[in-house]
Amino acid sequence: MLEISGLRKVFPNGVVALDGVDLSVPAGEIVGVIGRSGTGKSTLIRCVNRLEEPTAGTITLDGADITRMGGAELRATRRRIGMIFQQFNLLTSRTAAENVALPLEIAGVGRAERGRRAHELLELVGLGDRGGSYPSQLSGGQKQRVGIARALASEPSLLLSDEATSALDAETTTSVLDLLRRINAELGLTVLLITHEMDVVRAACDRVALLDAGRVVEEGPLGEVVARPGSRLASGLLPSLGRVEVGGHEHAEEVVLFEDAEERLAAAIADGARIEARSTERIGERRVTRALVVTPKEVAV
Ligand SMILES: Nc1ncnc2c1ncn2[C@@H]1O[C@H](COP(=O)(O)OP(=O)(O)OP(=O)(O)O)[C@@H](O)[C@H]1O
């Protein structure tokens, strides 16, 4: 469990990047932090492993406050926190297996054991046969898989993902996010992921927080936020189905319905409504149906 409380970061030039962030990342969940460019997402994630020094606030991982740690304790905690990056950050002069083995080398693990673990981790991310390849011989998606295997080498309990799919095309993004979900389920890994893309949140996260000007302005489980009227996260997660031209005696409305969608729409149709467009998808733990409904003015869905 990661618990961030009252986190502030003021840079020496006076920029307030984080202005009192409160955020809980429950153990074993994937939490997405979404926000526009410059809202403090990178700064937040960098404070968690102390690549950036917080100005105030606390960050506790399984009860221990990371902001107060130093020396050996901080180094040991950092080993429990893996990180993956937008640009993969692989060493170009090393093979995939050697990149994965790097954290183990730094931790003083012997050569044979490093090789065995690196191979195991590459198998886990679907690259069991590419250990001898150099980064230049791998696709973007494969490089990120190597990055994920490397992040898992020190058996972290928390994985930080900094726009890990932003440099990848849509199809590769889907497969990397599927991999993250799989390792989250198989290894019970907790994941804090930052992104500027709602599609990433929809595909990968259990919970989401909206960061705006250095503060969390809205957050919750995906299935809960989509049901909040007027929520910025809900409108981001549920893009509009489009517009329809209607006559003066008709009324067009986009409705969001949940588990009782079929009954509600059937009742509306029985009352004379027509459905111009609809889509149903699973968001978090809920089945969400959006429908563009045209009704005679006196009927409501
Ligand atoms: N080292 C630094 N010194 C001064 N200001 C900084 C520094 N790093 C970031 N900032 C500023 O802090 C604010 C938050 O930046 P941050 O990179 O955390 O945002 P972000 O949401 O990750 O944006 P992006 O998606 O563009 O990376 C911005 O105004 C940025 O210019």
Short mmCIF file of C-alpha atoms and ligand atoms in Angstrom, two decimals:
data_model
loop_
_atom_site.label_atom_id
_atom_site.label_comp_id
_atom_site.label_asym_id
_atom_site.label_seq_id
_atom_site.Cartn_x
_atom_site.Cartn_y
_atom_site.Cartn_z
CA MET A 1 0.00 0.00 0.00
CA LEU A 2 1.33 3.40 -1.01
CA GLU A 3 -0.09 6.42 0.79
CA ILE A 4 0.74 9.95 -0.35
CA SER A 5 -0.35 12.74 1.94
CA GLY A 6 -0.05 16.52 1.66
CA LEU A 7 2.77 16.19 -0.86
CA ARG A 8 4.27 19.49 -2.00
CA LYS A 9 7.11 20.16 -4.37
CA VAL A 10 8.32 23.68 -4.96
CA PHE A 11 11.27 23.91 -7.35
CA PRO A 12 14.09 26.37 -6.56
CA ASN A 13 12.77 28.67 -9.33
CA GLY A 14 9.52 29.03 -7.37
CA VAL A 15 7.37 26.72 -9.54
CA VAL A 16 4.86 24.87 -7.35
CA ALA A 17 4.69 21.52 -9.17
CA LEU A 18 2.76 19.69 -6.43
CA ASP A 19 0.43 21.63 -4.18
CA GLY A 20 -0.72 19.16 -1.51
CA VAL A 21 -1.32 15.83 -3.23
CA ASP A 22 -3.28 13.18 -1.33
CA LEU A 23 -3.46 9.78 -3.01
CA SER A 24 -3.84 6.16 -1.91
CA VAL A 25 -2.60 3.27 -4.02
CA PRO A 26 -4.07 0.09 -2.49
CA ALA A 27 -1.83 -3.00 -2.51
CA GLY A 28 -2.26 -5.08 -5.65
CA GLU A 29 -4.14 -2.40 -7.61
CA ILE A 30 -3.25 -0.41 -10.71
CA VAL A 31 -3.84 3.29 -10.09
CA GLY A 32 -3.63 5.76 -12.96
CA VAL A 33 -2.84 9.44 -12.49
CA ILE A 34 -4.02 11.43 -15.47
CA GLY A 35 -3.61 15.09 -16.22
CA ARG A 36 -2.57 17.60 -18.83
CA SER A 37 1.05 18.45 -19.55
CA GLY A 38 2.69 20.40 -16.74
CA THR A 39 0.25 19.39 -13.98
CA GLY A 40 2.96 17.62 -11.97
CA LYS A 41 2.58 13.96 -12.97
CA SER A 42 6.27 13.27 -13.52
CA THR A 43 7.22 15.20 -10.41
CA LEU A 44 4.77 13.12 -8.38
CA ILE A 45 6.13 9.81 -9.57
CA ARG A 46 9.73 10.99 -9.17
CA CYS A 47 9.03 11.98 -5.56
CA VAL A 48 7.89 8.43 -4.80
CA ASN A 49 11.33 6.99 -5.40
CA ARG A 50 13.05 10.18 -4.25
CA LEU A 51 14.55 11.02 -7.64
CA GLU A 52 13.03 14.34 -6.63
CA GLU A 53 13.10 15.63 -3.04
CA PRO A 54 9.61 16.54 -1.77
CA THR A 55 9.32 19.96 -0.12
CA ALA A 56 6.68 18.75 2.36
CA GLY A 57 4.30 15.87 2.97
CA THR A 58 4.66 12.15 3.51
CA ILE A 59 4.87 9.11 1.23
CA THR A 60 4.50 5.83 3.06
CA LEU A 61 5.09 2.44 1.48
CA ASP A 62 3.72 -0.40 3.61
CA GLY A 63 3.77 1.89 6.62
CA ALA A 64 7.33 3.27 6.28
CA ASP A 65 7.76 6.96 5.34
CA ILE A 66 9.98 7.18 2.25
CA THR A 67 10.46 10.94 2.69
CA ARG A 68 12.33 10.42 5.98
CA MET A 69 14.61 7.64 4.78
CA GLY A 70 18.29 7.92 4.06
CA GLY A 71 21.29 5.72 3.31
CA ALA A 72 20.87 1.95 3.40
CA GLU A 73 17.16 2.10 4.25
CA LEU A 74 16.40 4.29 1.22
CA ARG A 75 18.50 2.06 -1.06
CA ALA A 76 16.65 -1.06 0.20
CA THR A 77 13.28 0.64 -0.33
CA ARG A 78 14.25 1.76 -3.84
CA ARG A 79 14.95 -1.88 -4.70
CA ARG A 80 11.31 -2.59 -3.83
CA ILE A 81 10.20 0.09 -6.31
CA GLY A 82 10.60 -0.69 -10.00
CA MET A 83 10.23 1.97 -12.68
CA ILE A 84 9.53 1.96 -16.39
CA PHE A 85 9.97 4.96 -18.68
CA GLN A 86 8.56 6.46 -21.87
CA GLN A 87 11.92 6.19 -23.65
CA PHE A 88 12.67 2.75 -22.14
CA ASN A 89 16.10 3.90 -20.83
CA LEU A 90 17.94 0.73 -21.93
CA LEU A 91 21.72 0.65 -22.24
CA THR A 92 22.38 0.36 -25.98
CA SER A 93 25.73 -1.39 -25.51
CA ARG A 94 24.16 -4.24 -23.57
CA THR A 95 21.96 -7.09 -24.75
CA ALA A 96 18.38 -7.45 -23.56
CA ALA A 97 19.45 -10.09 -21.00
CA GLU A 98 22.33 -7.89 -19.77
CA ASN A 99 19.95 -4.93 -19.37
CA VAL A 100 17.55 -7.07 -17.33
CA ALA A 101 20.44 -8.38 -15.22
CA LEU A 102 21.76 -4.88 -14.44
CA PRO A 103 19.84 -4.34 -11.16
CA LEU A 104 20.99 -7.79 -10.02
CA GLU A 105 24.60 -6.95 -10.90
CA ILE A 106 24.35 -3.76 -8.83
CA ALA A 107 22.89 -5.80 -5.95
CA GLY A 108 25.92 -8.15 -6.10
CA VAL A 109 24.13 -11.24 -7.44
CA GLY A 110 26.57 -13.75 -9.05
CA ARG A 111 26.85 -14.15 -12.84
CA ALA A 112 25.15 -17.56 -13.18
CA GLU A 113 22.20 -16.57 -11.02
CA ARG A 114 21.88 -13.24 -12.91
CA GLY A 115 21.74 -15.09 -16.23
CA ARG A 116 19.14 -17.52 -14.93
CA ARG A 117 16.92 -14.75 -13.49
CA ALA A 118 17.26 -12.57 -16.61
CA HIS A 119 16.16 -15.48 -18.80
CA GLU A 120 13.22 -16.21 -16.50
CA LEU A 121 12.11 -12.56 -16.58
CA LEU A 122 12.43 -12.32 -20.35
CA GLU A 123 10.27 -15.46 -20.60
CA LEU A 124 7.69 -13.77 -18.35
CA VAL A 125 7.43 -10.78 -20.70
CA GLY A 126 7.31 -12.97 -23.82
CA LEU A 127 10.90 -12.41 -25.00
CA GLY A 128 12.49 -15.70 -23.93
CA ASP A 129 14.26 -16.01 -27.31
CA ARG A 130 15.54 -12.42 -27.56
CA GLY A 131 17.97 -12.27 -24.65
CA GLY A 132 20.95 -11.92 -26.99
CA SER A 133 19.48 -9.02 -28.98
CA TYR A 134 20.65 -5.43 -28.56
CA PRO A 135 18.06 -2.68 -28.06
CA SER A 136 18.65 -1.45 -31.63
CA GLN A 137 17.49 -4.86 -32.88
CA LEU A 138 14.19 -4.68 -30.97
CA SER A 139 10.90 -2.91 -31.71
CA GLY A 140 9.53 -0.25 -29.35
CA GLY A 141 7.13 -2.71 -27.76
CA GLN A 142 9.89 -5.26 -27.28
CA LYS A 143 12.15 -2.60 -25.73
CA GLN A 144 9.41 -1.73 -23.24
CA ARG A 145 9.02 -5.43 -22.41
CA VAL A 146 12.75 -5.52 -21.65
CA GLY A 147 12.24 -2.38 -19.52
CA ILE A 148 9.46 -4.15 -17.62
CA ALA A 149 11.59 -7.28 -17.11
CA ARG A 150 14.44 -5.10 -15.81
CA ALA A 151 12.06 -3.30 -13.43
CA LEU A 152 10.93 -6.67 -12.07
CA ALA A 153 14.47 -7.98 -11.54
CA SER A 154 14.75 -6.82 -7.94
CA GLU A 155 11.30 -8.28 -7.15
CA PRO A 156 9.64 -4.94 -6.39
CA SER A 157 6.31 -4.66 -4.60
CA LEU A 158 5.55 -1.35 -6.37
CA LEU A 159 5.99 -0.52 -10.04
CA LEU A 160 6.04 3.10 -11.23
CA SER A 161 5.17 3.67 -14.86
CA ASP A 162 6.04 7.08 -16.34
CA GLU A 163 4.11 7.41 -19.64
CA ALA A 164 5.39 3.91 -20.50
CA THR A 165 3.25 3.55 -23.62
CA SER A 166 3.38 7.12 -24.94
CA ALA A 167 6.05 6.30 -27.53
CA LEU A 168 4.18 3.22 -28.81
CA ASP A 169 1.49 2.78 -31.45
CA ALA A 170 -2.05 1.81 -30.40
CA GLU A 171 -1.70 -1.93 -30.98
CA THR A 172 1.63 -2.16 -29.14
CA THR A 173 0.22 -0.02 -26.33
CA THR A 174 -2.60 -2.54 -25.89
CA SER A 175 -0.21 -5.48 -25.69
CA VAL A 176 2.10 -3.70 -23.20
CA LEU A 177 -0.90 -2.74 -21.03
CA ASP A 178 -2.14 -6.34 -21.19
CA LEU A 179 1.29 -7.42 -19.98
CA LEU A 180 1.14 -4.94 -17.09
CA ARG A 181 -2.28 -6.28 -16.10
CA ARG A 182 -1.01 -9.85 -16.28
CA ILE A 183 2.02 -9.25 -14.07
CA ASN A 184 -0.14 -7.22 -11.70
CA ALA A 185 -2.43 -10.26 -11.37
CA GLU A 186 0.28 -12.94 -11.35
CA LEU A 187 2.77 -11.24 -9.05
CA GLY A 188 0.33 -9.17 -6.98
CA LEU A 189 2.34 -6.10 -7.95
CA THR A 190 0.99 -2.66 -7.05
CA VAL A 191 1.26 -0.21 -9.96
CA LEU A 192 1.21 3.60 -10.02
CA LEU A 193 0.96 4.73 -13.60
CA ILE A 194 0.97 8.23 -14.98
CA THR A 195 -0.43 9.04 -18.36
CA HIS A 196 -2.07 11.80 -20.35
CA GLU A 197 -4.25 9.30 -22.25
CA MET A 198 -7.66 8.23 -20.99
CA ASP A 199 -7.48 5.11 -23.20
CA VAL A 200 -4.57 3.92 -21.07
CA VAL A 201 -6.59 4.45 -17.89
CA ARG A 202 -9.60 2.66 -19.36
CA ALA A 203 -7.52 -0.31 -20.51
CA ALA A 204 -5.30 -0.81 -17.50
CA CYS A 205 -6.42 0.83 -14.28
CA ASP A 206 -8.54 -0.16 -11.29
CA ARG A 207 -8.58 3.39 -9.91
CA VAL A 208 -7.89 6.81 -11.40
CA ALA A 209 -6.93 10.22 -10.04
CA LEU A 210 -7.16 13.48 -11.97
CA LEU A 211 -4.23 15.79 -11.31
CA ASP A 212 -4.75 19.47 -12.05
CA ALA A 213 -2.29 22.23 -11.18
CA GLY A 214 -0.47 20.05 -8.66
CA ARG A 215 -3.55 18.75 -6.84
CA VAL A 216 -5.72 15.64 -7.07
CA VAL A 217 -9.10 17.16 -7.94
CA GLU A 218 -11.04 13.93 -8.40
CA GLU A 219 -10.35 10.25 -7.83
CA GLY A 220 -11.91 6.83 -7.30
CA PRO A 221 -12.42 3.35 -8.73
CA LEU A 222 -13.18 3.50 -12.48
CA GLY A 223 -16.62 1.93 -12.08
CA GLU A 224 -17.50 4.56 -9.49
CA VAL A 225 -16.25 7.68 -11.29
CA VAL A 226 -18.09 6.83 -14.52
CA ALA A 227 -21.36 6.99 -12.58
CA ARG A 228 -20.69 10.48 -11.19
CA PRO A 229 -22.83 13.10 -12.92
CA GLY A 230 -20.78 16.05 -14.12
CA SER A 231 -17.47 14.32 -13.38
CA ARG A 232 -14.50 15.36 -15.56
CA LEU A 233 -13.13 11.83 -15.29
CA ALA A 234 -16.47 10.35 -16.35
CA SER A 235 -16.68 12.54 -19.44
CA GLY A 236 -13.08 11.62 -20.31
CA LEU A 237 -13.77 7.91 -19.85
CA LEU A 238 -17.01 8.13 -21.84
CA PRO A 239 -16.33 10.12 -25.00
CA SER A 240 -19.43 11.40 -26.77
CA LEU A 241 -21.11 9.14 -29.34
CA GLY A 242 -21.61 12.12 -31.62
CA ARG A 243 -24.54 14.30 -32.65
CA VAL A 244 -27.77 13.68 -34.41
CA GLU A 245 -30.13 16.08 -36.19
CA VAL A 246 -33.67 15.95 -34.86
CA GLY A 247 -36.98 17.55 -35.73
CA GLY A 248 -38.63 20.24 -33.58
CA HIS A 249 -40.95 17.76 -31.85
CA GLU A 250 -38.04 15.48 -30.87
CA HIS A 251 -35.38 15.56 -28.26
CA ALA A 252 -31.90 13.93 -28.60
CA GLU A 253 -29.98 12.98 -25.53
CA GLU A 254 -26.92 10.91 -24.78
CA VAL A 255 -27.56 8.71 -21.79
CA VAL A 256 -25.21 6.63 -19.68
CA LEU A 257 -26.75 3.47 -18.29
CA PHE A 258 -25.44 0.64 -16.18
CA GLU A 259 -26.47 -2.96 -15.48
CA ASP A 260 -30.17 -2.26 -16.21
CA ALA A 261 -29.43 -0.67 -19.62
CA GLU A 262 -31.35 -3.27 -21.66
CA GLU A 263 -34.56 -2.86 -19.65
CA ARG A 264 -34.33 0.94 -19.66
CA LEU A 265 -33.72 1.15 -23.40
CA ALA A 266 -36.45 -1.41 -24.16
CA ALA A 267 -38.88 0.65 -22.08
CA ALA A 268 -37.87 3.83 -23.89
CA ILE A 269 -38.34 2.15 -27.30
CA ALA A 270 -41.76 0.91 -26.19
CA ASP A 271 -42.58 4.55 -25.38
CA GLY A 272 -41.67 5.62 -28.90
CA ALA A 273 -37.95 6.41 -28.63
CA ARG A 274 -35.35 5.35 -31.17
CA ILE A 275 -31.69 4.56 -30.48
CA GLU A 276 -29.40 6.34 -32.97
CA ALA A 277 -26.14 4.91 -31.63
CA ARG A 278 -25.02 2.82 -28.70
CA SER A 279 -21.97 1.17 -27.22
CA THR A 280 -21.44 -1.09 -24.26
CA GLU A 281 -18.11 -1.69 -22.56
CA ARG A 282 -16.73 -2.83 -19.27
CA ILE A 283 -15.21 0.03 -17.30
CA GLY A 284 -13.70 -1.02 -14.01
CA GLU A 285 -16.16 -3.44 -12.45
CA ARG A 286 -19.20 -1.98 -14.26
CA ARG A 287 -20.86 -2.62 -17.56
CA VAL A 288 -21.48 0.80 -19.04
CA THR A 289 -23.82 1.47 -21.94
CA ARG A 290 -23.97 4.79 -23.73
CA ALA A 291 -26.85 5.46 -26.03
CA LEU A 292 -27.84 8.35 -28.21
CA VAL A 293 -31.60 8.33 -27.79
CA VAL A 294 -34.11 10.35 -29.78
CA THR A 295 -37.46 10.64 -28.07
CA PRO A 296 -40.71 12.44 -28.70
CA LYS A 297 -40.42 15.49 -26.43
CA GLU A 298 -42.63 14.11 -23.64
CA VAL A 299 -40.73 10.80 -23.14
CA ALA A 300 -37.77 10.45 -20.79
CA VAL A 301 -35.36 7.50 -20.64
N1 LIG B 1 13.57 20.65 -12.40
C1 LIG B 1 12.59 21.57 -12.50
N2 LIG B 1 12.81 22.86 -12.20
C2 LIG B 1 11.83 23.78 -12.29
N3 LIG B 1 10.58 23.51 -12.68
C3 LIG B 1 10.29 22.24 -13.00
C4 LIG B 1 11.28 21.19 -12.94
N4 LIG B 1 10.69 20.03 -13.32
C5 LIG B 1 9.41 20.33 -13.61
N5 LIG B 1 9.16 21.64 -13.42
C6 LIG B 1 7.88 22.34 -13.60
O1 LIG B 1 6.94 21.73 -12.72
C7 LIG B 1 5.66 21.65 -13.33
C8 LIG B 1 5.22 20.19 -13.35
O2 LIG B 1 6.06 19.46 -14.26
P1 LIG B 1 5.90 17.89 -14.53
O3 LIG B 1 6.97 17.50 -15.49
O4 LIG B 1 5.83 17.18 -13.24
O5 LIG B 1 4.47 17.84 -15.23
P2 LIG B 1 3.82 16.68 -16.09
O6 LIG B 1 2.38 16.67 -15.73
O7 LIG B 1 4.58 15.41 -15.91
O8 LIG B 1 3.98 17.20 -17.55
P3 LIG B 1 4.44 16.42 -18.88
O9 LIG B 1 3.32 15.47 -19.18
O10 LIG B 1 4.58 17.51 -19.88
O11 LIG B 1 5.73 15.74 -18.54
C9 LIG B 1 5.80 22.28 -14.70
O12 LIG B 1 5.41 23.62 -14.61
C10 LIG B 1 7.28 22.17 -14.99
O13 LIG B 1 7.69 23.20 -15.85
#
